[in-house]
C-alpha cells in the first residue's frame, strides 16, 4: 500500500517521502481501516520533528506520518464490536496511508455519508465543542475568536450560532468577510483594514458590555488588547500561539475584571474516547453534518509535496486533506 513515511527527524518538507509499505496486520483488539480521508494539521508536523512527549514518538524505519483521519472498517479483530463496513474517525497514528490499524477504543463512529472534509478532522469538531463549553459564554452573550478564518474558529462559529451566541471574528487579512458572516459571525474585524482601535470597536458593537469569552489561537499584542474589553468574570481560553510576540498584563487587568485565564489541550491526545463520551460524539456528528469547513485543498497521496508545502507556507488559504 502507499503511505507517506519518514526515516529521520527534520522539517516535514525535507524528510517525508511516498513509500510502498505492507498493509498492517491487526491484533484481536484492532480494526483495519481503509482510509478515505486524512487531514494535515500543525500537530502532525510536531510529530515529524519529534517535539511531542512520550508516547507520541516516531519509530523508525518507515514511520508513517499523520495522526487524524477517517475511513471504512475492512476487517475487525476477534475482540472488536465494530463491524466491517462501518464509517469511523480516529485520532491515533499512521493516518497518511491507504490502510491503518487502529485499536477499537480509539474509534469514533460516524453516520454513513458524513463529509470527508469534516470526518478527516473530526478531532477539530470535538475541540470546537469543548472550547465553546469551556468559555462559559451563554446565549445572547459575546465571544471573540482570534484567527477567525482558521479551521477551529470556523467550527466554533457555527456551533455558537446554533446556541444563539454572538461571535466577533478577528482576522488579519480576508477579502471574503461575508463568508464568515454567513457561517454565523455577528461581526468580522479585519485587523489589516481596521482604522481605529479594535477594542473601541468591540465595545461599540457590544453596547459597552464587553465580551464574556475570548478563544485565542494566536497570542501576541492583539491578545493584550482584547483582554481590556472583557466583561467582568469573563474567560480567556488559550488554544494556540501562532504569534511569536508577547503581550503584557498589569495585575489590575485581572483583578478589576475578574478575568480567568485557562489553557486548552484537546481531548484524545494521550487517551482514547471514554464510554461516557459516546452520546456527546454522536450529537456532534449529527449537528455538524451540514457544517462548512475551511478545506481548500484535496490531494492524492502522490501529491503530498504540494499538500505539505501549502499547509506550511500558506496556512491562511485553508486546510489541506488527503483523499484516498
PDB file of C-alpha atoms in Angstrom:
ATOM      1  CA  UNK A   1       0.000   0.000   0.000  1.00  0.00           C
ATOM      2  CA  UNK A   2       1.021   3.634  -0.440  1.00  0.00           C
ATOM      3  CA  UNK A   3       1.948   5.714   2.598  1.00  0.00           C
ATOM      4  CA  UNK A   4       3.738   8.955   3.440  1.00  0.00           C
ATOM      5  CA  UNK A   5       6.716   7.985   5.602  1.00  0.00           C
ATOM      6  CA  UNK A   6       9.892   9.413   7.104  1.00  0.00           C
ATOM      7  CA  UNK A   7      13.128   7.829   8.303  1.00  0.00           C
ATOM      8  CA  UNK A   8      14.657  10.704  10.264  1.00  0.00           C
ATOM      9  CA  UNK A   9      13.667  13.715  12.313  1.00  0.00           C
ATOM     10  CA  UNK A  10      13.528  17.005  10.464  1.00  0.00           C
ATOM     11  CA  UNK A  11      11.498  19.577   8.601  1.00  0.00           C
ATOM     12  CA  UNK A  12       8.433  17.838   7.083  1.00  0.00           C
ATOM     13  CA  UNK A  13       9.028  19.190   3.601  1.00  0.00           C
ATOM     14  CA  UNK A  14      12.528  17.668   3.663  1.00  0.00           C
ATOM     15  CA  UNK A  15      12.075  14.263   5.299  1.00  0.00           C
ATOM     16  CA  UNK A  16       8.701  12.999   4.059  1.00  0.00           C
ATOM     17  CA  UNK A  17       8.520  10.578   1.139  1.00  0.00           C
ATOM     18  CA  UNK A  18       5.971   8.426  -0.675  1.00  0.00           C
ATOM     19  CA  UNK A  19       6.634   4.748   0.076  1.00  0.00           C
ATOM     20  CA  UNK A  20       5.253   1.286  -0.574  1.00  0.00           C
ATOM     21  CA  UNK A  21       4.743  -0.500   2.730  1.00  0.00           C
ATOM     22  CA  UNK A  22       2.876  -3.668   3.753  1.00  0.00           C
ATOM     23  CA  UNK A  23      -0.799  -3.461   4.707  1.00  0.00           C
ATOM     24  CA  UNK A  24      -0.700  -3.631   8.521  1.00  0.00           C
ATOM     25  CA  UNK A  25      -1.753  -6.780  10.334  1.00  0.00           C
ATOM     26  CA  UNK A  26      -4.281  -6.281  13.126  1.00  0.00           C
ATOM     27  CA  UNK A  27      -4.433  -7.595  16.671  1.00  0.00           C
ATOM     28  CA  UNK A  28      -7.557  -9.009  18.289  1.00  0.00           C
ATOM     29  CA  UNK A  29      -8.460  -5.565  19.713  1.00  0.00           C
ATOM     30  CA  UNK A  30      -7.855  -3.670  16.477  1.00  0.00           C
ATOM     31  CA  UNK A  31      -9.555  -2.920  13.173  1.00  0.00           C
ATOM     32  CA  UNK A  32      -8.120  -2.477   9.707  1.00  0.00           C
ATOM     33  CA  UNK A  33      -9.421   0.765   8.209  1.00  0.00           C
ATOM     34  CA  UNK A  34      -9.402   1.624   4.534  1.00  0.00           C
ATOM     35  CA  UNK A  35      -8.599   5.303   4.812  1.00  0.00           C
ATOM     36  CA  UNK A  36     -10.924   7.621   2.919  1.00  0.00           C
ATOM     37  CA  UNK A  37      -9.650  10.987   4.190  1.00  0.00           C
ATOM     38  CA  UNK A  38      -6.850  12.264   6.429  1.00  0.00           C
ATOM     39  CA  UNK A  39      -6.187  15.836   7.475  1.00  0.00           C
ATOM     40  CA  UNK A  40      -2.917  17.747   7.600  1.00  0.00           C
ATOM     41  CA  UNK A  41      -2.533  19.593  10.895  1.00  0.00           C
ATOM     42  CA  UNK A  42       0.185  21.608  12.675  1.00  0.00           C
ATOM     43  CA  UNK A  43       0.386  18.806  15.239  1.00  0.00           C
ATOM     44  CA  UNK A  44       1.401  16.370  12.505  1.00  0.00           C
ATOM     45  CA  UNK A  45       4.478  18.492  11.863  1.00  0.00           C
ATOM     46  CA  UNK A  46       5.362  18.488  15.568  1.00  0.00           C
ATOM     47  CA  UNK A  47       5.280  14.672  15.498  1.00  0.00           C
ATOM     48  CA  UNK A  48       7.576  14.583  12.460  1.00  0.00           C
ATOM     49  CA  UNK A  49      10.002  16.893  14.276  1.00  0.00           C
ATOM     50  CA  UNK A  50       9.880  14.717  17.419  1.00  0.00           C
ATOM     51  CA  UNK A  51       8.535  17.551  19.577  1.00  0.00           C
ATOM     52  CA  UNK A  52       5.778  15.601  21.320  1.00  0.00           C
ATOM     53  CA  UNK A  53       6.370  13.856  24.671  1.00  0.00           C
ATOM     54  CA  UNK A  54       6.118  10.096  25.141  1.00  0.00           C
ATOM     55  CA  UNK A  55       4.430   8.033  23.887  1.00  0.00           C
ATOM     56  CA  UNK A  56       3.927  10.159  20.775  1.00  0.00           C
ATOM     57  CA  UNK A  57       7.364   9.494  19.333  1.00  0.00           C
ATOM     58  CA  UNK A  58       8.328   8.307  15.825  1.00  0.00           C
ATOM     59  CA  UNK A  59       9.571   4.734  15.444  1.00  0.00           C
ATOM     60  CA  UNK A  60      11.972   4.041  12.580  1.00  0.00           C
ATOM     61  CA  UNK A  61      12.363   2.832   9.925  1.00  0.00           C
ATOM     62  CA  UNK A  62       9.443   3.975   7.783  1.00  0.00           C
ATOM     63  CA  UNK A  63       7.372   5.772  10.372  1.00  0.00           C
ATOM     64  CA  UNK A  64       4.056   6.643   8.716  1.00  0.00           C
ATOM     65  CA  UNK A  65       3.033  10.268   9.249  1.00  0.00           C
ATOM     66  CA  UNK A  66      -0.383  11.647  10.127  1.00  0.00           C
ATOM     67  CA  UNK A  67      -2.439  11.490  13.313  1.00  0.00           C
ATOM     68  CA  UNK A  68      -6.068  12.061  12.295  1.00  0.00           C
ATOM     69  CA  UNK A  69      -8.295  10.506   9.694  1.00  0.00           C
ATOM     70  CA  UNK A  70     -11.404   8.556   8.801  1.00  0.00           C
ATOM     71  CA  UNK A  71     -12.374   5.559   6.753  1.00  0.00           C
ATOM     72  CA  UNK A  72     -14.276   2.311   6.395  1.00  0.00           C
ATOM     73  CA  UNK A  73     -13.556  -0.740   8.528  1.00  0.00           C
ATOM     74  CA  UNK A  74     -12.310  -3.560   6.286  1.00  0.00           C
ATOM     75  CA  UNK A  75     -11.551  -6.117   8.965  1.00  0.00           C
ATOM     76  CA  UNK A  76     -12.195  -6.364  12.715  1.00  0.00           C
ATOM     77  CA  UNK A  77     -10.316  -8.311  15.387  1.00  0.00           C
ATOM     78  CA  UNK A  78     -11.987 -11.020  17.486  1.00  0.00           C
ATOM     79  CA  UNK A  79     -12.481  -8.707  20.478  1.00  0.00           C
ATOM     80  CA  UNK A  80     -13.996  -5.832  18.491  1.00  0.00           C
ATOM     81  CA  UNK A  81     -17.700  -4.964  18.428  1.00  0.00           C
ATOM     82  CA  UNK A  82     -17.417  -2.779  15.309  1.00  0.00           C
ATOM     83  CA  UNK A  83     -18.409  -4.495  12.080  1.00  0.00           C
ATOM     84  CA  UNK A  84     -16.774  -4.270   8.640  1.00  0.00           C
ATOM     85  CA  UNK A  85     -18.368  -1.527   6.583  1.00  0.00           C
ATOM     86  CA  UNK A  86     -18.716   0.908   9.500  1.00  0.00           C
ATOM     87  CA  UNK A  87     -17.659   4.518   8.872  1.00  0.00           C
ATOM     88  CA  UNK A  88     -15.330   5.756  11.633  1.00  0.00           C
ATOM     89  CA  UNK A  89     -12.995   8.612  12.536  1.00  0.00           C
ATOM     90  CA  UNK A  90      -9.873   8.263  14.640  1.00  0.00           C
ATOM     91  CA  UNK A  91      -7.069  10.273  16.244  1.00  0.00           C
ATOM     92  CA  UNK A  92      -4.205   7.831  16.528  1.00  0.00           C
ATOM     93  CA  UNK A  93      -1.162   7.234  14.304  1.00  0.00           C
ATOM     94  CA  UNK A  94      -0.250   6.405  10.703  1.00  0.00           C
ATOM     95  CA  UNK A  95      -3.226   8.105   9.036  1.00  0.00           C
ATOM     96  CA  UNK A  96      -1.396   9.214   5.870  1.00  0.00           C
ATOM     97  CA  UNK A  97      -1.717   5.752   4.357  1.00  0.00           C
ATOM     98  CA  UNK A  98      -4.204   3.731   2.336  1.00  0.00           C
ATOM     99  CA  UNK A  99      -4.799   1.389   5.282  1.00  0.00           C
ATOM    100  CA  UNK A 100      -4.281   1.804   9.010  1.00  0.00           C
ATOM    101  CA  UNK A 101      -4.608  -0.486  12.031  1.00  0.00           C
ATOM    102  CA  UNK A 102      -6.309   1.210  14.986  1.00  0.00           C
ATOM    103  CA  UNK A 103      -7.306  -0.159  18.409  1.00  0.00           C
ATOM    104  CA  UNK A 104     -11.105  -0.195  18.611  1.00  0.00           C
ATOM    105  CA  UNK A 105     -11.151   2.015  21.722  1.00  0.00           C
ATOM    106  CA  UNK A 106      -9.857   4.944  19.634  1.00  0.00           C
ATOM    107  CA  UNK A 107     -12.669   4.806  17.062  1.00  0.00           C
ATOM    108  CA  UNK A 108     -15.447   7.383  16.735  1.00  0.00           C
ATOM    109  CA  UNK A 109     -18.484   6.086  14.790  1.00  0.00           C
ATOM    110  CA  UNK A 110     -19.768   8.339  12.025  1.00  0.00           C
ATOM    111  CA  UNK A 111     -23.019   8.358  10.049  1.00  0.00           C
ATOM    112  CA  UNK A 112     -22.837   6.879   6.569  1.00  0.00           C
ATOM    113  CA  UNK A 113     -22.103   9.628   4.076  1.00  0.00           C
ATOM    114  CA  UNK A 114     -20.603  12.008   6.635  1.00  0.00           C
ATOM    115  CA  UNK A 115     -18.477  14.526   4.649  1.00  0.00           C
ATOM    116  CA  UNK A 116     -14.799  13.758   4.135  1.00  0.00           C
ATOM    117  CA  UNK A 117     -13.838  17.382   4.847  1.00  0.00           C
ATOM    118  CA  UNK A 118     -15.228  17.001   8.373  1.00  0.00           C
ATOM    119  CA  UNK A 119     -14.532  13.323   9.061  1.00  0.00           C
ATOM    120  CA  UNK A 120     -10.821  13.786   8.340  1.00  0.00           C
ATOM    121  CA  UNK A 121     -10.589  16.405  11.085  1.00  0.00           C
ATOM    122  CA  UNK A 122     -13.291  15.251  13.491  1.00  0.00           C
ATOM    123  CA  UNK A 123     -10.951  15.983  16.396  1.00  0.00           C
ATOM    124  CA  UNK A 124     -11.277  19.674  15.459  1.00  0.00           C
ATOM    125  CA  UNK A 125     -15.037  19.453  15.873  1.00  0.00           C
ATOM    126  CA  UNK A 126     -14.573  17.931  19.321  1.00  0.00           C
ATOM    127  CA  UNK A 127     -12.098  20.701  20.148  1.00  0.00           C
ATOM    128  CA  UNK A 128     -14.522  23.367  18.944  1.00  0.00           C
ATOM    129  CA  UNK A 129     -17.283  21.831  21.078  1.00  0.00           C
ATOM    130  CA  UNK A 130     -15.012  21.771  24.153  1.00  0.00           C
ATOM    131  CA  UNK A 131     -13.704  25.307  23.612  1.00  0.00           C
ATOM    132  CA  UNK A 132     -17.188  26.759  23.402  1.00  0.00           C
ATOM    133  CA  UNK A 133     -18.245  24.934  26.552  1.00  0.00           C
ATOM    134  CA  UNK A 134     -15.052  25.901  28.381  1.00  0.00           C
ATOM    135  CA  UNK A 135     -15.549  29.579  27.503  1.00  0.00           C
ATOM    136  CA  UNK A 136     -18.731  29.645  29.556  1.00  0.00           C
ATOM    137  CA  UNK A 137     -20.371  32.075  27.128  1.00  0.00           C
ATOM    138  CA  UNK A 138     -24.165  31.830  27.235  1.00  0.00           C
ATOM    139  CA  UNK A 139     -26.833  32.546  24.584  1.00  0.00           C
ATOM    140  CA  UNK A 140     -27.109  36.275  23.961  1.00  0.00           C
ATOM    141  CA  UNK A 141     -23.567  36.973  25.195  1.00  0.00           C
ATOM    142  CA  UNK A 142     -20.471  37.840  23.142  1.00  0.00           C
ATOM    143  CA  UNK A 143     -17.497  35.656  22.221  1.00  0.00           C
ATOM    144  CA  UNK A 144     -14.285  36.745  20.468  1.00  0.00           C
ATOM    145  CA  UNK A 145     -12.353  34.340  18.224  1.00  0.00           C
ATOM    146  CA  UNK A 146      -8.858  35.140  17.005  1.00  0.00           C
ATOM    147  CA  UNK A 147      -7.669  33.540  13.750  1.00  0.00           C
ATOM    148  CA  UNK A 148     -11.335  33.710  12.768  1.00  0.00           C
ATOM    149  CA  UNK A 149     -10.740  32.015   9.426  1.00  0.00           C
ATOM    150  CA  UNK A 150      -8.921  29.013  10.936  1.00  0.00           C
ATOM    151  CA  UNK A 151     -10.413  25.513  10.950  1.00  0.00           C
ATOM    152  CA  UNK A 152     -11.171  25.620  14.676  1.00  0.00           C
ATOM    153  CA  UNK A 153     -12.670  29.118  14.648  1.00  0.00           C
ATOM    154  CA  UNK A 154     -14.932  28.365  11.685  1.00  0.00           C
ATOM    155  CA  UNK A 155     -16.306  25.330  13.516  1.00  0.00           C
ATOM    156  CA  UNK A 156     -16.713  27.235  16.807  1.00  0.00           C
ATOM    157  CA  UNK A 157     -18.570  29.983  14.918  1.00  0.00           C
ATOM    158  CA  UNK A 158     -21.111  27.527  13.538  1.00  0.00           C
ATOM    159  CA  UNK A 159     -21.625  25.842  16.922  1.00  0.00           C
ATOM    160  CA  UNK A 160     -22.053  29.243  18.575  1.00  0.00           C
ATOM    161  CA  UNK A 161     -24.678  30.245  16.029  1.00  0.00           C
ATOM    162  CA  UNK A 162     -26.727  27.162  16.933  1.00  0.00           C
ATOM    163  CA  UNK A 163     -26.623  28.249  20.582  1.00  0.00           C
ATOM    164  CA  UNK A 164     -27.509  31.886  19.969  1.00  0.00           C
ATOM    165  CA  UNK A 165     -24.073  33.196  20.966  1.00  0.00           C
ATOM    166  CA  UNK A 166     -22.814  36.404  19.318  1.00  0.00           C
ATOM    167  CA  UNK A 167     -19.391  35.929  17.689  1.00  0.00           C
ATOM    168  CA  UNK A 168     -16.785  38.581  16.924  1.00  0.00           C
ATOM    169  CA  UNK A 169     -14.327  37.050  14.471  1.00  0.00           C
ATOM    170  CA  UNK A 170     -10.845  38.611  14.366  1.00  0.00           C
ATOM    171  CA  UNK A 171      -8.871  38.129  11.148  1.00  0.00           C
ATOM    172  CA  UNK A 172      -5.688  39.664   9.807  1.00  0.00           C
ATOM    173  CA  UNK A 173      -6.347  39.586   6.093  1.00  0.00           C
ATOM    174  CA  UNK A 174      -9.540  38.435   4.461  1.00  0.00           C
ATOM    175  CA  UNK A 175     -11.459  39.625   1.447  1.00  0.00           C
ATOM    176  CA  UNK A 176     -14.487  37.381   1.912  1.00  0.00           C
ATOM    177  CA  UNK A 177     -15.878  38.795   5.148  1.00  0.00           C
ATOM    178  CA  UNK A 178     -19.392  37.826   4.044  1.00  0.00           C
ATOM    179  CA  UNK A 179     -18.446  34.120   4.213  1.00  0.00           C
ATOM    180  CA  UNK A 180     -17.690  34.286   7.931  1.00  0.00           C
ATOM    181  CA  UNK A 181     -20.861  36.290   8.458  1.00  0.00           C
ATOM    182  CA  UNK A 182     -22.883  33.675   6.592  1.00  0.00           C
ATOM    183  CA  UNK A 183     -21.452  30.985   8.887  1.00  0.00           C
ATOM    184  CA  UNK A 184     -22.617  32.830  11.986  1.00  0.00           C
ATOM    185  CA  UNK A 185     -20.148  35.601  12.824  1.00  0.00           C
ATOM    186  CA  UNK A 186     -22.065  38.640  14.053  1.00  0.00           C
ATOM    187  CA  UNK A 187     -19.095  40.960  13.425  1.00  0.00           C
ATOM    188  CA  UNK A 188     -15.852  40.402  11.489  1.00  0.00           C
ATOM    189  CA  UNK A 189     -12.922  42.680  12.339  1.00  0.00           C
ATOM    190  CA  UNK A 190     -10.164  42.707   9.722  1.00  0.00           C
ATOM    191  CA  UNK A 191      -7.047  43.992  11.509  1.00  0.00           C
ATOM    192  CA  UNK A 192      -5.341  44.860   8.211  1.00  0.00           C
ATOM    193  CA  UNK A 193      -8.172  47.235   7.315  1.00  0.00           C
ATOM    194  CA  UNK A 194      -9.126  48.457  10.788  1.00  0.00           C
ATOM    195  CA  UNK A 195      -8.523  52.186  11.023  1.00  0.00           C
ATOM    196  CA  UNK A 196      -9.397  52.674  14.689  1.00  0.00           C
ATOM    197  CA  UNK A 197      -8.847  50.817  17.911  1.00  0.00           C
ATOM    198  CA  UNK A 198     -10.199  47.241  17.798  1.00  0.00           C
ATOM    199  CA  UNK A 199     -11.090  47.393  21.494  1.00  0.00           C
ATOM    200  CA  UNK A 200     -13.162  50.506  20.886  1.00  0.00           C
ATOM    201  CA  UNK A 201     -14.925  48.769  18.004  1.00  0.00           C
ATOM    202  CA  UNK A 202     -15.711  45.740  20.164  1.00  0.00           C
ATOM    203  CA  UNK A 203     -17.075  47.884  22.969  1.00  0.00           C
ATOM    204  CA  UNK A 204     -19.287  49.708  20.477  1.00  0.00           C
ATOM    205  CA  UNK A 205     -20.782  46.547  18.959  1.00  0.00           C
ATOM    206  CA  UNK A 206     -21.402  45.030  22.393  1.00  0.00           C
ATOM    207  CA  UNK A 207     -23.132  48.155  23.666  1.00  0.00           C
ATOM    208  CA  UNK A 208     -20.173  48.777  26.014  1.00  0.00           C
ATOM    209  CA  UNK A 209     -20.852  45.499  27.827  1.00  0.00           C
ATOM    210  CA  UNK A 210     -17.698  43.834  26.578  1.00  0.00           C
ATOM    211  CA  UNK A 211     -17.301  40.143  25.816  1.00  0.00           C
ATOM    212  CA  UNK A 212     -17.741  37.161  28.127  1.00  0.00           C
ATOM    213  CA  UNK A 213     -15.191  34.964  26.427  1.00  0.00           C
ATOM    214  CA  UNK A 214     -12.095  35.050  24.231  1.00  0.00           C
ATOM    215  CA  UNK A 215     -10.815  31.942  22.451  1.00  0.00           C
ATOM    216  CA  UNK A 216      -7.300  32.878  21.410  1.00  0.00           C
ATOM    217  CA  UNK A 217      -5.487  30.869  18.759  1.00  0.00           C
ATOM    218  CA  UNK A 218      -2.808  33.487  18.063  1.00  0.00           C
ATOM    219  CA  UNK A 219      -1.322  35.350  21.041  1.00  0.00           C
ATOM    220  CA  UNK A 220       0.795  38.480  20.626  1.00  0.00           C
ATOM    221  CA  UNK A 221      -0.148  42.127  21.212  1.00  0.00           C
ATOM    222  CA  UNK A 222      -3.724  41.692  19.958  1.00  0.00           C
ATOM    223  CA  UNK A 223      -4.446  39.359  22.868  1.00  0.00           C
ATOM    224  CA  UNK A 224      -3.297  42.011  25.316  1.00  0.00           C
ATOM    225  CA  UNK A 225      -5.709  44.471  23.693  1.00  0.00           C
ATOM    226  CA  UNK A 226      -8.642  42.062  23.672  1.00  0.00           C
ATOM    227  CA  UNK A 227      -8.305  41.377  27.388  1.00  0.00           C
ATOM    228  CA  UNK A 228      -9.172  45.006  28.003  1.00  0.00           C
ATOM    229  CA  UNK A 229     -12.640  44.544  26.535  1.00  0.00           C
ATOM    230  CA  UNK A 230     -13.578  41.554  28.694  1.00  0.00           C
ATOM    231  CA  UNK A 231     -16.762  41.715  30.761  1.00  0.00           C
ATOM    232  CA  UNK A 232     -16.421  41.065  34.477  1.00  0.00           C
ATOM    233  CA  UNK A 233     -15.915  37.378  35.197  1.00  0.00           C
ATOM    234  CA  UNK A 234     -15.051  36.579  31.596  1.00  0.00           C
ATOM    235  CA  UNK A 235     -12.594  33.933  30.398  1.00  0.00           C
ATOM    236  CA  UNK A 236      -9.576  33.912  28.126  1.00  0.00           C
ATOM    237  CA  UNK A 237      -9.001  30.421  26.697  1.00  0.00           C
ATOM    238  CA  UNK A 238      -5.501  29.882  25.275  1.00  0.00           C
ATOM    239  CA  UNK A 239      -5.738  27.433  22.373  1.00  0.00           C
ATOM    240  CA  UNK A 240      -2.696  28.303  20.259  1.00  0.00           C
ATOM    241  CA  UNK A 241       0.325  30.524  19.799  1.00  0.00           C
ATOM    242  CA  UNK A 242       0.701  31.464  16.154  1.00  0.00           C
ATOM    243  CA  UNK A 243       2.369  34.760  17.046  1.00  0.00           C
ATOM    244  CA  UNK A 244       5.942  34.751  18.322  1.00  0.00           C
ATOM    245  CA  UNK A 245       5.361  38.106  20.023  1.00  0.00           C
ATOM    246  CA  UNK A 246       4.413  38.539  23.681  1.00  0.00           C
ATOM    247  CA  UNK A 247       1.680  40.557  25.338  1.00  0.00           C
ATOM    248  CA  UNK A 248       1.799  42.333  28.670  1.00  0.00           C
ATOM    249  CA  UNK A 249      -0.709  42.499  31.501  1.00  0.00           C
ATOM    250  CA  UNK A 250      -0.982  44.538  34.652  1.00  0.00           C
ATOM    251  CA  UNK A 251      -2.380  42.961  37.805  1.00  0.00           C
ATOM    252  CA  UNK A 252      -5.374  45.287  37.564  1.00  0.00           C
ATOM    253  CA  UNK A 253      -6.205  43.835  34.125  1.00  0.00           C
ATOM    254  CA  UNK A 254      -7.087  40.672  36.025  1.00  0.00           C
ATOM    255  CA  UNK A 255      -8.168  41.978  39.424  1.00  0.00           C
ATOM    256  CA  UNK A 256     -10.600  44.598  38.147  1.00  0.00           C
ATOM    257  CA  UNK A 257     -12.186  42.341  35.545  1.00  0.00           C
ATOM    258  CA  UNK A 258     -12.317  39.031  37.403  1.00  0.00           C
ATOM    259  CA  UNK A 259     -10.561  37.583  34.374  1.00  0.00           C
ATOM    260  CA  UNK A 260      -9.921  33.831  34.250  1.00  0.00           C
ATOM    261  CA  UNK A 261      -7.089  32.597  32.016  1.00  0.00           C
ATOM    262  CA  UNK A 262      -7.181  28.912  31.115  1.00  0.00           C
ATOM    263  CA  UNK A 263      -5.229  26.708  28.684  1.00  0.00           C
ATOM    264  CA  UNK A 264      -6.914  24.171  26.417  1.00  0.00           C
ATOM    265  CA  UNK A 265      -5.463  20.781  25.500  1.00  0.00           C
ATOM    266  CA  UNK A 266      -7.524  18.824  23.018  1.00  0.00           C
ATOM    267  CA  UNK A 267      -9.121  15.540  24.001  1.00  0.00           C
ATOM    268  CA  UNK A 268      -7.793  12.185  22.872  1.00  0.00           C
ATOM    269  CA  UNK A 269      -4.196  13.389  22.699  1.00  0.00           C
ATOM    270  CA  UNK A 270      -2.927  10.697  25.066  1.00  0.00           C
ATOM    271  CA  UNK A 271      -6.094   8.754  25.903  1.00  0.00           C
ATOM    272  CA  UNK A 272      -8.936   7.340  23.774  1.00  0.00           C
ATOM    273  CA  UNK A 273     -12.609   8.340  23.970  1.00  0.00           C
ATOM    274  CA  UNK A 274     -14.353   7.272  27.148  1.00  0.00           C
ATOM    275  CA  UNK A 275     -17.568   5.215  27.162  1.00  0.00           C
ATOM    276  CA  UNK A 276     -19.428   8.227  28.570  1.00  0.00           C
ATOM    277  CA  UNK A 277     -18.322  10.291  25.543  1.00  0.00           C
ATOM    278  CA  UNK A 278     -20.460   8.256  23.137  1.00  0.00           C
ATOM    279  CA  UNK A 279     -23.585  10.412  23.438  1.00  0.00           C
ATOM    280  CA  UNK A 280     -21.613  13.636  23.029  1.00  0.00           C
ATOM    281  CA  UNK A 281     -19.726  12.367  19.977  1.00  0.00           C
ATOM    282  CA  UNK A 282     -22.966  11.207  18.367  1.00  0.00           C
ATOM    283  CA  UNK A 283     -24.538  14.627  18.939  1.00  0.00           C
ATOM    284  CA  UNK A 284     -21.517  16.403  17.447  1.00  0.00           C
ATOM    285  CA  UNK A 285     -21.667  14.192  14.349  1.00  0.00           C
ATOM    286  CA  UNK A 286     -25.400  14.762  13.937  1.00  0.00           C
ATOM    287  CA  UNK A 287     -25.407  18.555  14.252  1.00  0.00           C
ATOM    288  CA  UNK A 288     -22.228  19.118  12.214  1.00  0.00           C
ATOM    289  CA  UNK A 289     -23.007  17.065   9.098  1.00  0.00           C
ATOM    290  CA  UNK A 290     -24.011  20.214   7.210  1.00  0.00           C
ATOM    291  CA  UNK A 291     -21.198  22.424   8.546  1.00  0.00           C
ATOM    292  CA  UNK A 292     -18.817  24.254   6.257  1.00  0.00           C
ATOM    293  CA  UNK A 293     -15.081  23.718   6.670  1.00  0.00           C
ATOM    294  CA  UNK A 294     -12.088  25.713   5.541  1.00  0.00           C
ATOM    295  CA  UNK A 295     -10.655  22.861   3.453  1.00  0.00           C
ATOM    296  CA  UNK A 296      -9.059  24.413   0.386  1.00  0.00           C
ATOM    297  CA  UNK A 297      -7.037  21.513  -0.960  1.00  0.00           C
ATOM    298  CA  UNK A 298      -7.856  17.842  -1.571  1.00  0.00           C
ATOM    299  CA  UNK A 299      -4.858  15.751  -2.543  1.00  0.00           C
ATOM    300  CA  UNK A 300      -3.903  12.226  -3.512  1.00  0.00           C
ATOM    301  CA  UNK A 301      -1.005  10.783  -1.519  1.00  0.00           C
ATOM    302  CA  UNK A 302       1.147  11.168  -4.635  1.00  0.00           C
ATOM    303  CA  UNK A 303       0.592  14.934  -4.393  1.00  0.00           C
ATOM    304  CA  UNK A 304       1.978  15.088  -0.838  1.00  0.00           C
ATOM    305  CA  UNK A 305       4.759  17.591  -1.580  1.00  0.00           C
ATOM    306  CA  UNK A 306       2.335  20.271  -2.710  1.00  0.00           C
ATOM    307  CA  UNK A 307      -0.067  19.472   0.133  1.00  0.00           C
ATOM    308  CA  UNK A 308       2.664  19.771   2.768  1.00  0.00           C
ATOM    309  CA  UNK A 309       4.211  22.936   1.350  1.00  0.00           C
ATOM    310  CA  UNK A 310       0.844  24.665   1.042  1.00  0.00           C
ATOM    311  CA  UNK A 311      -0.002  23.707   4.616  1.00  0.00           C
ATOM    312  CA  UNK A 312       3.297  25.027   5.974  1.00  0.00           C
ATOM    313  CA  UNK A 313       3.784  28.200   3.949  1.00  0.00           C
ATOM    314  CA  UNK A 314       0.220  29.294   3.166  1.00  0.00           C
ATOM    315  CA  UNK A 315      -1.954  28.212   6.138  1.00  0.00           C
ATOM    316  CA  UNK A 316      -4.181  31.256   5.706  1.00  0.00           C
ATOM    317  CA  UNK A 317      -5.540  29.742   2.481  1.00  0.00           C
ATOM    318  CA  UNK A 318      -7.203  26.890   4.385  1.00  0.00           C
ATOM    319  CA  UNK A 319      -6.731  23.298   5.429  1.00  0.00           C
ATOM    320  CA  UNK A 320      -5.452  20.518   3.172  1.00  0.00           C
ATOM    321  CA  UNK A 321      -6.534  16.894   3.329  1.00  0.00           C
ATOM    322  CA  UNK A 322      -5.583  13.639   1.655  1.00  0.00           C
ATOM    323  CA  UNK A 323      -8.401  11.843  -0.186  1.00  0.00           C
ATOM    324  CA  UNK A 324      -7.929   8.135  -0.923  1.00  0.00           C
TER     325      UNK A 324
END
